[in-house]
Short mmCIF file of C-alpha atoms in Angstrom, two decimals:
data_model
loop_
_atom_site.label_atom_id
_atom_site.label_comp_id
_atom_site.label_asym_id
_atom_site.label_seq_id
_atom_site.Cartn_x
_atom_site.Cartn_y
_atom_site.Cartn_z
CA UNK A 30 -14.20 8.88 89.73
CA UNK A 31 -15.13 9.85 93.06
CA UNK A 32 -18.09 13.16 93.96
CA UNK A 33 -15.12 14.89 95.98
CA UNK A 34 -12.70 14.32 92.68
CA UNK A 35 -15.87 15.50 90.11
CA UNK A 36 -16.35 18.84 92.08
CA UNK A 37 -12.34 19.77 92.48
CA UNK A 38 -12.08 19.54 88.76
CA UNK A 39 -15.18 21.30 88.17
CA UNK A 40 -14.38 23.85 90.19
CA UNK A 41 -11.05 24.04 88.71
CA UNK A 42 -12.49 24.21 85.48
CA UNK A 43 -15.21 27.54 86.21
CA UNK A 44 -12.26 29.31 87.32
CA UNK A 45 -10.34 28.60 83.69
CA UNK A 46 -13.41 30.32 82.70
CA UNK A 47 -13.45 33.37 84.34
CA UNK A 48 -12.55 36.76 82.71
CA UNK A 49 -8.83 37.58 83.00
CA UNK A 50 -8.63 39.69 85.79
CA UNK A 51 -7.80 43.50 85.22
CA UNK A 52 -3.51 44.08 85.16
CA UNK A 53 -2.79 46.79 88.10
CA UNK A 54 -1.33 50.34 87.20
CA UNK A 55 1.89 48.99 87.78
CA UNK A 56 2.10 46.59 84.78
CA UNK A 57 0.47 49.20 82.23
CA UNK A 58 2.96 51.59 83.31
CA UNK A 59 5.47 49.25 82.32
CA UNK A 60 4.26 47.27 79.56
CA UNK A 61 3.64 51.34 77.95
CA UNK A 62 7.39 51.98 78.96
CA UNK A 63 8.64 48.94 77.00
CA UNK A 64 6.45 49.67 74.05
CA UNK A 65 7.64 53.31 73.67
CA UNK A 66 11.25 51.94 74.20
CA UNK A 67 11.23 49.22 71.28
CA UNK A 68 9.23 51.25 68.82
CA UNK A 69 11.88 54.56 69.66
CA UNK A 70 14.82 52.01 68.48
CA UNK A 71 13.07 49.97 65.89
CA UNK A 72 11.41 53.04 63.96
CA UNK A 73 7.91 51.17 64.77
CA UNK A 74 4.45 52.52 65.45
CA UNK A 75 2.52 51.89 68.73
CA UNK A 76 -0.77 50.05 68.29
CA UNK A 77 -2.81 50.72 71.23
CA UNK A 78 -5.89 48.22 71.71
CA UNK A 79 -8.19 46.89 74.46
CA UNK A 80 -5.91 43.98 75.06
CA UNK A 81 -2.66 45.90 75.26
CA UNK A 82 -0.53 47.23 73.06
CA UNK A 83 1.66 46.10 69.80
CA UNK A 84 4.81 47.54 68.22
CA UNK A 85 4.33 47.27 64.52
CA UNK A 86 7.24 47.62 62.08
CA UNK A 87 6.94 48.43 58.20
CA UNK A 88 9.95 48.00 56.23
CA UNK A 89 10.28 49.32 52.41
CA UNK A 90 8.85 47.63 50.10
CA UNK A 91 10.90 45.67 47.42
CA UNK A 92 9.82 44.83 43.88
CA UNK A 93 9.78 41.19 43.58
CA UNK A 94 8.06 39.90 40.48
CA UNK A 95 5.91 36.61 40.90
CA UNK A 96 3.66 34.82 38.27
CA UNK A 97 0.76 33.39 40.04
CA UNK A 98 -0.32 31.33 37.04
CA UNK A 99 2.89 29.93 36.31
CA UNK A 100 3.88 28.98 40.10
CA UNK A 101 0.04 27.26 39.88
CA UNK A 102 1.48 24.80 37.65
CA UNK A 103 4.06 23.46 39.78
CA UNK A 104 3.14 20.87 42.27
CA UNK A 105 1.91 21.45 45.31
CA UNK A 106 1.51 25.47 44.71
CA UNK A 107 -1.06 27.75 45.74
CA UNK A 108 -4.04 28.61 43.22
CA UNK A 109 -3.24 32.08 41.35
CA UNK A 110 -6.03 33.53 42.45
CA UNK A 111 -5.73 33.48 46.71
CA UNK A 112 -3.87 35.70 48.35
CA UNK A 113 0.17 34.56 49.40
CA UNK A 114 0.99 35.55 53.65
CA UNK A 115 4.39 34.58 53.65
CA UNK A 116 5.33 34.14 57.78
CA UNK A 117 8.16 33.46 60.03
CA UNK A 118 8.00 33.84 63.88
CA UNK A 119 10.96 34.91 66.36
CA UNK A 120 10.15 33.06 69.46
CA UNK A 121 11.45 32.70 72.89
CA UNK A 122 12.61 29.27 72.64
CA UNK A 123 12.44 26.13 69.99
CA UNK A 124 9.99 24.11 72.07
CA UNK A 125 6.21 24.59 70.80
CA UNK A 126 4.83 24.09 74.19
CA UNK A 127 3.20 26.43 76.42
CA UNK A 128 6.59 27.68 77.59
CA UNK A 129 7.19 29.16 74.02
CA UNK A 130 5.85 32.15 72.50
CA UNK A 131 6.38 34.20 69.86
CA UNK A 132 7.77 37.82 70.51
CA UNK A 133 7.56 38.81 66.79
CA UNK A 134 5.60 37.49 63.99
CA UNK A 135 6.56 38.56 60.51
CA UNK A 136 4.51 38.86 57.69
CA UNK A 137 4.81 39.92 54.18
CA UNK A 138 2.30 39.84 50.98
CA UNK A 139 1.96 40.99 47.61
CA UNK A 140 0.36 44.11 46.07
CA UNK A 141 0.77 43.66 42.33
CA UNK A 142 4.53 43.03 41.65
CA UNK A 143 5.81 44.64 45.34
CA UNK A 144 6.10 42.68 48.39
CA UNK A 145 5.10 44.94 51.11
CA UNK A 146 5.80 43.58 54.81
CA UNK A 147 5.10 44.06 58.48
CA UNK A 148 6.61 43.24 61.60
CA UNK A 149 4.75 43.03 64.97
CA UNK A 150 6.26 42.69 68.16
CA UNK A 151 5.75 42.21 71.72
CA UNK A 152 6.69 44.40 74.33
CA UNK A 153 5.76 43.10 77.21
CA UNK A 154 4.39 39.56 77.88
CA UNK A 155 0.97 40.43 79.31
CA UNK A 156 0.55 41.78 75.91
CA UNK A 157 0.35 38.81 74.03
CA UNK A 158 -3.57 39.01 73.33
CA UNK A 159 -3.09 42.12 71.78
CA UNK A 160 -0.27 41.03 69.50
CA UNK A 161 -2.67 37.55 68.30
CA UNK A 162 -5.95 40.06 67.70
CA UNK A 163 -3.63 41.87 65.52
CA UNK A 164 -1.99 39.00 63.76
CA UNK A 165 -5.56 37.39 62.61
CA UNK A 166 -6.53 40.64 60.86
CA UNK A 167 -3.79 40.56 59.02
CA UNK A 168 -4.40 36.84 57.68
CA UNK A 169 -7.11 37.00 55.08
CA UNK A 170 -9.72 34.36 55.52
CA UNK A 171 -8.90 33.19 52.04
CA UNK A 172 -4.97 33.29 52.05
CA UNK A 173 -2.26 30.71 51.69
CA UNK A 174 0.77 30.95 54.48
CA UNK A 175 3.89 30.18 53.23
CA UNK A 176 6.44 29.41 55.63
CA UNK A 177 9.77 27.68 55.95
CA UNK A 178 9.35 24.67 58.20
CA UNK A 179 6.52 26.33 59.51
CA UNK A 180 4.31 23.50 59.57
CA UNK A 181 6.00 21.72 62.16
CA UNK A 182 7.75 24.86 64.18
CA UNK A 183 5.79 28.36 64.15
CA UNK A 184 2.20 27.61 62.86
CA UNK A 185 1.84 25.06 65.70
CA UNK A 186 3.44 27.30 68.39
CA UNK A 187 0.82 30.36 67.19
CA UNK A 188 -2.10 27.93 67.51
CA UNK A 189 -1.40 26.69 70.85
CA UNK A 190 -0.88 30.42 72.18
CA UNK A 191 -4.53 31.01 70.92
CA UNK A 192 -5.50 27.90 72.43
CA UNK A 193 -4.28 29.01 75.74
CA UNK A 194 -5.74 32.61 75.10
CA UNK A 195 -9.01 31.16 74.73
CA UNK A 196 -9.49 32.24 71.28
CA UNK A 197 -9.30 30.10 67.40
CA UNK A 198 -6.31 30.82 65.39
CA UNK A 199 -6.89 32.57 62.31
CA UNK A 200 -8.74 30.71 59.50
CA UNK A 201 -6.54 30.38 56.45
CA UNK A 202 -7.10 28.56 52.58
CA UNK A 203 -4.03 26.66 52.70
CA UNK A 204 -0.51 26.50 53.62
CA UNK A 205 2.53 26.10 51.93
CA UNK A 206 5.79 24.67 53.64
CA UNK A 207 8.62 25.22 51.19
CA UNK A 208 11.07 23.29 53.12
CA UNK A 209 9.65 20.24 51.90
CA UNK A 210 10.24 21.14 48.22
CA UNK A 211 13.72 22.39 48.58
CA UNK A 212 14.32 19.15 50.61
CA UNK A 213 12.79 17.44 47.42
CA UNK A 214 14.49 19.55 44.53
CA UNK A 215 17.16 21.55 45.83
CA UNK A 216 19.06 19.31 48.61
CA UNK A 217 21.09 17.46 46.03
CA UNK A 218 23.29 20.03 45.97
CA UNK A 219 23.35 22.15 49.06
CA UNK A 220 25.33 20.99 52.67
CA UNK A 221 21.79 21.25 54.12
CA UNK A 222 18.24 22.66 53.76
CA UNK A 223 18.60 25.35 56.31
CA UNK A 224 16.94 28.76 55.23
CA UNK A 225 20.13 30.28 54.96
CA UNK A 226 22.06 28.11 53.44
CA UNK A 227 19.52 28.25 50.82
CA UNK A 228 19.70 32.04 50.33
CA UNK A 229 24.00 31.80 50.13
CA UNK A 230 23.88 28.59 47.66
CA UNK A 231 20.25 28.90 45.77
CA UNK A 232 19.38 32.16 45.69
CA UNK A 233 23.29 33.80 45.38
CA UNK A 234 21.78 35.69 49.02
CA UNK A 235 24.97 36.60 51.47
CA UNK A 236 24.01 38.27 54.69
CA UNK A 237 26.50 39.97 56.76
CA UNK A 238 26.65 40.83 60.61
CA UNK A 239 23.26 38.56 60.95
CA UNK A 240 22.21 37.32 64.48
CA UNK A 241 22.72 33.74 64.88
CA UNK A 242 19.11 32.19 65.54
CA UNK A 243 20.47 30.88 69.39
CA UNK A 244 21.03 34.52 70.52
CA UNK A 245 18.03 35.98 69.73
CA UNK A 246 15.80 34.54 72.61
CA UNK A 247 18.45 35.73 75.01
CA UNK A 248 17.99 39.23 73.26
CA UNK A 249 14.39 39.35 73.86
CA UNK A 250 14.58 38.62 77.63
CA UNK A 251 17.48 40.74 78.37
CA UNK A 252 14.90 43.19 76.98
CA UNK A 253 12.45 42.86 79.46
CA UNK A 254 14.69 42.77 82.27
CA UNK A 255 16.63 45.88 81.18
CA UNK A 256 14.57 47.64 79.15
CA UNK A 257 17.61 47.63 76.35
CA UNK A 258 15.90 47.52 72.54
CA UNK A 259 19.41 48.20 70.68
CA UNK A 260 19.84 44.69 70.26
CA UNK A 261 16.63 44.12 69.20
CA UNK A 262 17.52 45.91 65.95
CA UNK A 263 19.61 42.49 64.61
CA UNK A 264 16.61 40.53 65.21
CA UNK A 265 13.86 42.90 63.55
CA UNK A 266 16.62 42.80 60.62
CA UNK A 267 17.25 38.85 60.74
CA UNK A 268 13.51 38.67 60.65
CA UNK A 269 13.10 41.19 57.96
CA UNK A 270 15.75 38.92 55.52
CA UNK A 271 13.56 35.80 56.48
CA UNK A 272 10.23 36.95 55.69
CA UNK A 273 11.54 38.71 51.90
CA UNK A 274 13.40 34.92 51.66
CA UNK A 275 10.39 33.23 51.43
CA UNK A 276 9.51 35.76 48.36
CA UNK A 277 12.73 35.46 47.22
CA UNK A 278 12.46 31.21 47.38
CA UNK A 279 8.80 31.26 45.46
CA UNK A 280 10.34 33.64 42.79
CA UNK A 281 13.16 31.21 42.24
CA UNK A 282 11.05 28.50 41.74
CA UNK A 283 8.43 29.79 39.62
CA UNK A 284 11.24 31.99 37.20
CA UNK A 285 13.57 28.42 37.09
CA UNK A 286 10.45 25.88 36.20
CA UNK A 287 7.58 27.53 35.44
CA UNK A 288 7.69 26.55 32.20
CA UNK A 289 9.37 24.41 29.62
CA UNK A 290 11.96 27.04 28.36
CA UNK A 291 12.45 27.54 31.80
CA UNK A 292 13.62 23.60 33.01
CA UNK A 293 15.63 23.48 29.71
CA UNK A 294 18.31 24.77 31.34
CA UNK A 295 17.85 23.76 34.87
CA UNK A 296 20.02 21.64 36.27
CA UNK A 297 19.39 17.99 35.63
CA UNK A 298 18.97 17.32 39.61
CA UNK A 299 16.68 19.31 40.18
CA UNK A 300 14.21 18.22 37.14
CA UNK A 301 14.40 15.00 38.87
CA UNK A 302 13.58 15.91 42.16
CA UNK A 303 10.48 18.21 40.44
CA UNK A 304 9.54 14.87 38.69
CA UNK A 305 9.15 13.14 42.00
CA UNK A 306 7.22 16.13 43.29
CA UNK A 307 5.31 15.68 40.02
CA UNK A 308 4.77 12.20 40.48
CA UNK A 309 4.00 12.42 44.41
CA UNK A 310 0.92 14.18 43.05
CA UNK A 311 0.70 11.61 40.33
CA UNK A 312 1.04 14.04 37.58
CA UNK A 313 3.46 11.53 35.87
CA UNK A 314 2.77 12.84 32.32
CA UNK A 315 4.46 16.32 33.49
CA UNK A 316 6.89 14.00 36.06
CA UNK A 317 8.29 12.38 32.50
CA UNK A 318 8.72 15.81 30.53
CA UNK A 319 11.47 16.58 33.57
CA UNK A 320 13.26 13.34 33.13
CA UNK A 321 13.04 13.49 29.65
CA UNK A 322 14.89 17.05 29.49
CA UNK A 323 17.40 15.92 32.46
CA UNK A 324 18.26 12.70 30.33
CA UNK A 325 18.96 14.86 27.28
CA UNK A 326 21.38 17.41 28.85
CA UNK A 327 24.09 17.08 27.20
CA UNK A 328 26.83 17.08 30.25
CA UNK A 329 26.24 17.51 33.89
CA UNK A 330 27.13 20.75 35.71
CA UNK A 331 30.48 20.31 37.59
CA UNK A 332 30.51 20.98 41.12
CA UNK A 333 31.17 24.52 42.25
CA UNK A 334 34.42 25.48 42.94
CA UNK A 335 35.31 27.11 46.51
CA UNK A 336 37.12 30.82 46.57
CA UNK A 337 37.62 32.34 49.79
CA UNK A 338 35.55 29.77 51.83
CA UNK A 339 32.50 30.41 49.07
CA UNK A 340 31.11 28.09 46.60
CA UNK A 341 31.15 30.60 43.41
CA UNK A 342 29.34 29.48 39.94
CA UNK A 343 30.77 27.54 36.97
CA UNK A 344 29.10 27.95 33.61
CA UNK A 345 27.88 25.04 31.88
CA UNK A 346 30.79 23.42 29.63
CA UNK A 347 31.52 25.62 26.55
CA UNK A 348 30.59 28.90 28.56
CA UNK A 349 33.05 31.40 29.51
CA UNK A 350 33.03 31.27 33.48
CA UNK A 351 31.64 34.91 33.86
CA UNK A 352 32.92 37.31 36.60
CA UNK A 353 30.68 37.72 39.92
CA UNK A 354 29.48 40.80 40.64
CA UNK A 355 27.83 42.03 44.01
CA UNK A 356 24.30 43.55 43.65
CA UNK A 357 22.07 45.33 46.82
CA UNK A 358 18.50 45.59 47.34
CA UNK A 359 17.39 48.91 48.52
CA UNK A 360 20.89 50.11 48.88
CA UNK A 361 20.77 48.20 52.20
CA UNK A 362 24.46 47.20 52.81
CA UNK A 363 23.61 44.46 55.22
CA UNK A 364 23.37 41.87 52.62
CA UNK A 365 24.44 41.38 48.87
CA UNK A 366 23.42 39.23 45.85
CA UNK A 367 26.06 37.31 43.94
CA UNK A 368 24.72 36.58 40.04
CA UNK A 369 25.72 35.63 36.77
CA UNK A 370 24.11 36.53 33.27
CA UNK A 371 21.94 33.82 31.85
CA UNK A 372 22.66 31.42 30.09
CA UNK A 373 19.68 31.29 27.22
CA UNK A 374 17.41 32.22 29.32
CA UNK A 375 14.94 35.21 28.65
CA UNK A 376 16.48 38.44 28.20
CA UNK A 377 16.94 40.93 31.76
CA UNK A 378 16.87 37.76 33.48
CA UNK A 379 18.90 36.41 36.28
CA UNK A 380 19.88 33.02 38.13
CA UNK A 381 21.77 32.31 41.38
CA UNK A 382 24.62 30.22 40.78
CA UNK A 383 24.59 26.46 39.89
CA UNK A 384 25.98 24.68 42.80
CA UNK A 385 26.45 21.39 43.12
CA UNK A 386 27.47 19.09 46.76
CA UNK A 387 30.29 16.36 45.37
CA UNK A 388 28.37 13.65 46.70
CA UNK A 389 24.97 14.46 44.81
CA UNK A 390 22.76 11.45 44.21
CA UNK A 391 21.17 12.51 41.16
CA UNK A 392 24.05 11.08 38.73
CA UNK A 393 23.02 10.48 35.41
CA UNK A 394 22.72 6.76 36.54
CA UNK A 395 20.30 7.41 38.40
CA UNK A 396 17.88 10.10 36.51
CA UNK A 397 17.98 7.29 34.21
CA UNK A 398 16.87 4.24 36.78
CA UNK A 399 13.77 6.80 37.75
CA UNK A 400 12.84 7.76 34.07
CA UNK A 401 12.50 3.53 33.57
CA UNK A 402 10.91 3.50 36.17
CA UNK A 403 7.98 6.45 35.78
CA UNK A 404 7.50 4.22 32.18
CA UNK A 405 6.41 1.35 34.06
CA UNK A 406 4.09 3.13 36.16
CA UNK A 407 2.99 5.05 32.54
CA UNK A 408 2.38 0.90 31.63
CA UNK A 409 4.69 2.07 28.31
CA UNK A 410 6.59 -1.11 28.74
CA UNK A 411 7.76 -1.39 25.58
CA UNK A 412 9.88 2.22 26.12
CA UNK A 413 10.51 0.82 30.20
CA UNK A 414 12.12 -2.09 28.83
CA UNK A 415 14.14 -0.39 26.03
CA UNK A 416 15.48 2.33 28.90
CA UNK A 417 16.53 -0.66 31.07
CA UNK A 418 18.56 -2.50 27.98
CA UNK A 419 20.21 0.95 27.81
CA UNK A 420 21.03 0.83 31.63
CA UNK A 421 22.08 -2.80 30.84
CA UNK A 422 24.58 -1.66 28.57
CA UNK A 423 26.45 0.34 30.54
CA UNK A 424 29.43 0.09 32.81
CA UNK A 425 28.87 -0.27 36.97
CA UNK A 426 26.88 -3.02 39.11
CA UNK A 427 23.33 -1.97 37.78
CA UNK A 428 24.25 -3.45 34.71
CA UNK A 429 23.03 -7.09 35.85
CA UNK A 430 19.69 -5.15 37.65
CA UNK A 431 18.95 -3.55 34.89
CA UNK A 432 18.42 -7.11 32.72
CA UNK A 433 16.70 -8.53 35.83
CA UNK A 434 13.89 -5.45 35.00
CA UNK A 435 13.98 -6.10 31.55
CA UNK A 436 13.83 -9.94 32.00
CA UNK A 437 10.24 -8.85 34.57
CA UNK A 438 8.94 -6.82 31.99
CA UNK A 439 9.26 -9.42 28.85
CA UNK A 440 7.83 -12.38 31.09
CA UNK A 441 4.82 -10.53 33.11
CA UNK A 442 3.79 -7.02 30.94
CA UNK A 443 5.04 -8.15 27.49
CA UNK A 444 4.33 -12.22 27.41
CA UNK A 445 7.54 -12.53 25.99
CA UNK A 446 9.51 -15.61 27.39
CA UNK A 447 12.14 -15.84 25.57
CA UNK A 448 13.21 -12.68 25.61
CA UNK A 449 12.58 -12.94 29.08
CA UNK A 450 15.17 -15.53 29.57
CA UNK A 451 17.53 -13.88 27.33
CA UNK A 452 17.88 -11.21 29.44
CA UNK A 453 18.34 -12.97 32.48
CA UNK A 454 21.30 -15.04 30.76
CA UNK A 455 22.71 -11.61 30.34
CA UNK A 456 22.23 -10.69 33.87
CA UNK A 457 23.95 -14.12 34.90
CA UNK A 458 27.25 -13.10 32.34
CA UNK A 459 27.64 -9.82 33.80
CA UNK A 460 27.16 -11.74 37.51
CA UNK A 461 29.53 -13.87 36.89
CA UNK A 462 31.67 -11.10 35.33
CA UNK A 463 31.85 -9.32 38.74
CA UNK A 464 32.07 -12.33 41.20
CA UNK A 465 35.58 -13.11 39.13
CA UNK A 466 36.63 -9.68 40.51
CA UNK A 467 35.57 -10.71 44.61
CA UNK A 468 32.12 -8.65 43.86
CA UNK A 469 29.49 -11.16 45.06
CA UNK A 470 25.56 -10.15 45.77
CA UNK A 471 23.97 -13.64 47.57
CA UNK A 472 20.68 -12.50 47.20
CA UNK A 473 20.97 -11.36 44.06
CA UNK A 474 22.54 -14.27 42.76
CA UNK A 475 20.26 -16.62 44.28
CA UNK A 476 17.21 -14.41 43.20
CA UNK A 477 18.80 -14.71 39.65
CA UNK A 478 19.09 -18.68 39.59
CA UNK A 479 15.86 -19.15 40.75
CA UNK A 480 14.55 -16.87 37.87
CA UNK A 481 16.79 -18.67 35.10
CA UNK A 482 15.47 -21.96 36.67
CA UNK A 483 11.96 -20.98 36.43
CA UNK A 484 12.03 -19.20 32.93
CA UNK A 485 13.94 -22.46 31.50
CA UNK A 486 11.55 -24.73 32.52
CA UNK A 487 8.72 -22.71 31.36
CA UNK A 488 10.38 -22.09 28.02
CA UNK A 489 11.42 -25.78 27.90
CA UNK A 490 7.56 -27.15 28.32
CA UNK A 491 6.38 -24.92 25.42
CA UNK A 492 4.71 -22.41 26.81
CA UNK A 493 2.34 -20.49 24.48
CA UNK A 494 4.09 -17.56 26.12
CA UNK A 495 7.94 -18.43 25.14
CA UNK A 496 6.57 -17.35 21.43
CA UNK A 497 6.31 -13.16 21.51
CA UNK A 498 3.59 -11.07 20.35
CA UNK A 499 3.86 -9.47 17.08
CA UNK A 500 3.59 -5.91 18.53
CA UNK A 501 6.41 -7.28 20.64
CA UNK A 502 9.09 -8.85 18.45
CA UNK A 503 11.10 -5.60 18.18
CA UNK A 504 12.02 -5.61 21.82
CA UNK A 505 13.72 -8.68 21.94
CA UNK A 506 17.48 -8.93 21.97
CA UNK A 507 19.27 -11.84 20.51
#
């Protein structure tokens, strides 16, 4: 690097240092003009400071139970005893670059069983300091976030707009992204993981006349040109329904699995996407209990039938299908809650309706291939191979896989050749069953022969292992 190029940059770089320079009359005049316009049509409060000035909204508090200590037990939940920020940002575009920023940051928290929330919103750009001073002191230093894809979208758009005003974001405990849990538990059965597709289809949530999320940057500049807050109001509202979602979301998930009584009458999909959360966190004792009470359910929920364009609930077989009945929050018409009574759950309680998408991979195929599978990994390969047999046995093209895994687990975890090549003659009858009918697997047929070969010889040459244990004998099919 040349002397000439050395000095240019660090000249360049003594003038990135150098106090902002003081805004002229003219932009106070109008940043306080915009600021008494927004907070005259969004009922908000002026916050005056020496970076400029905020518009902070306070909606009504709603009274949304939460049990700290049973949410704790789930996987990948906050401690009970730190405090919950639950966050969502309303930016200017959906890039997190420097072009982006965030025109209104809402936040909501508990105090005892009533989530209490604030909005706070920019009025004019050169502003922006004043609106980050404010956000920090509202983020205790101890505190959890818990956002909805906020991880990859809003947290990293708010830290590079403290980056570029020269100051640290706010220190935080921990943060909680709930999009990857509903991705993990929930998807199964919705068209997508989209907040609000969650509310309609998980948490019974319908909102009506809401902004659609492509208009509202549009909204916020035609502010600032104009001077126009009316349509502002949809967006403070949008925001509003976000931010109480996220409360909404952490309820649902700590009232439907908190505890034992609670997944006994969750839907089997769901316990097996909480036992892969479980086991993610290898907590595979507590991934098991979930498969164990999916296995046992005695039918799978039908898919939800659709009236008027809306999936609507269907009671478990042998339940009266109960009617739906619209309930508000706050006596705020702008949304509505569809519910259903419980079904042997805790008395006063309620649950959104159990909806299910027609192609759902969770059959009951499949809970069982994971439950086999969490065995093996528990090394209780006596029950692993005893849930495979019982895979074996059933109709479909896992039949023949399911002796393969039996055959592995006699030969390599149980020392049990014969049985080992047992079950691999099995998987060769039902292989041969299926290639009568034009269904042929190459691999798996070759894979197959070269295991019979193998196991044949091995038996053939007496190996000590061909004879199984005593503690084994029981497991073997003849």
């Amino acid at each position: 690097m040349s002397g000439a190029t050395l000095e240019r940059r660090l000249a360049n770089y003594r003038a990135a240092l150098r106090p902002t320079p003081e805004r002229s009359v003219a932009d106070r005049t109008r940043s306080a003009t915009l600021a008494n316009l927004m907070a005259e049509a969004l009922d908000g409060e002026i916050v005056v400071g020496d970076l400029g000035a905020v518009v902070r909204c306070e909606p009504l508090t709603v009274v949304l139970p939460l049990d700290r200590d049973r949410l704790a037990r789930l996987p990948g939940q906050p401690p009970p005893g730190v405090p919950l920020v639950c966050l969502d940002t309303e930016t200017t575009g959906l890039a997190t670059a420097a072009g982006t920023m965030a025109f209104l940051v809402g936040l909501g928290w508990w105090e005892s069983d009533r989530f209490r929330q604030a909005q706070l919103l920019l009025p004019d750009q050169p502003d922006e300091p004043a609106l980050l001073e404010l956000l920090e002191a509202h983020i205790p230093r101890n505190a959890w976030l818990v956002t909805y894809n906020g991880r990859g979208f809003d947290w990293p758009l708010l830290v590079a707009r403290y980056r570029m005003a020269r100051r640290d974001p706010p220190i935080h405990a921990g943060h909680l992204d709930l999009l990857p849990f509903v991705r993990r538990v929930f998807k199964h059965r919705m068209a997508d993981a989209r907040l609000r597709t969650v509310e309609s289809e998980l948490l019974g949530v319908i909102r009506h006349e809401d902004v659609d999320g492509w208009e509202i940057p549009g909204r916020y500049l035609d502010f600032l040109r104009s001077g126009s807050a009316g349509p502002l109001l949809e967006v403070v509202r949008h925001n509003r329904e976000d931010v109480r979602s996220l409360a909404r979301l952490l309820g649902h998930i700590d009232t439907g699995f908190g505890d034992a009584a609670d997944r006994a009458i969750a839907h089997p999909g769901d316990l097996a996407g909480l036992a892969r959360a479980f086991s993610r966190e290898r907590r595979l004792d507590e991934a098991l209990d979930c498969l164990e009470i999916a296995v046992a359910a005695p039918t799978r929920r039908s898919p939800a039938p659709v009236r008027d364009g809306i999936a609507t609930a269907r009671a478990p077989i042998g339940v009266p299908a109960p009617a739906i009945d619209v309930a508000s929050d706050d006596a705020d018409p702008w949304w509505s809650v569809r519910r259903r009574p419980d079904y042997g759950g805790r008395p006063g309680r309620h649950q959104a309706p159990v909806l299910e998408r027609l192609d759902s991979p969770w059959t009951d195929e499949r809970i069982r291939v994971e439950r086999a599978r969490l065995l093996r990994r528990l090394v209780r390969f006596h029950d692993a191979a005893a849930a495979w047999e019982g895979l074996g046995s059933g109709p479909g093209p896992l039949a023949a896989h399911a002796w393969v895994e039996v055959a592995k687990l006699r030969e390599h975890r149980l020392g049990d050749l014969r049985g080992a090549l047992v079950a691999s003659r099995r998987a060769a009858e039902l292989a041969n069953r299926r290639r009568r009918f034009g269904l042929i697997d190459p691999v798996f047929d070759r894979a197959l022969a070269a295991r019979l070969s193998r196991l044949t010889r091995r038996h053939g040459s007496g190996d000590p292992r061909s004879k199984p244990p005593q503690s084994a004998a029981a497991s073997v099919a003849g």
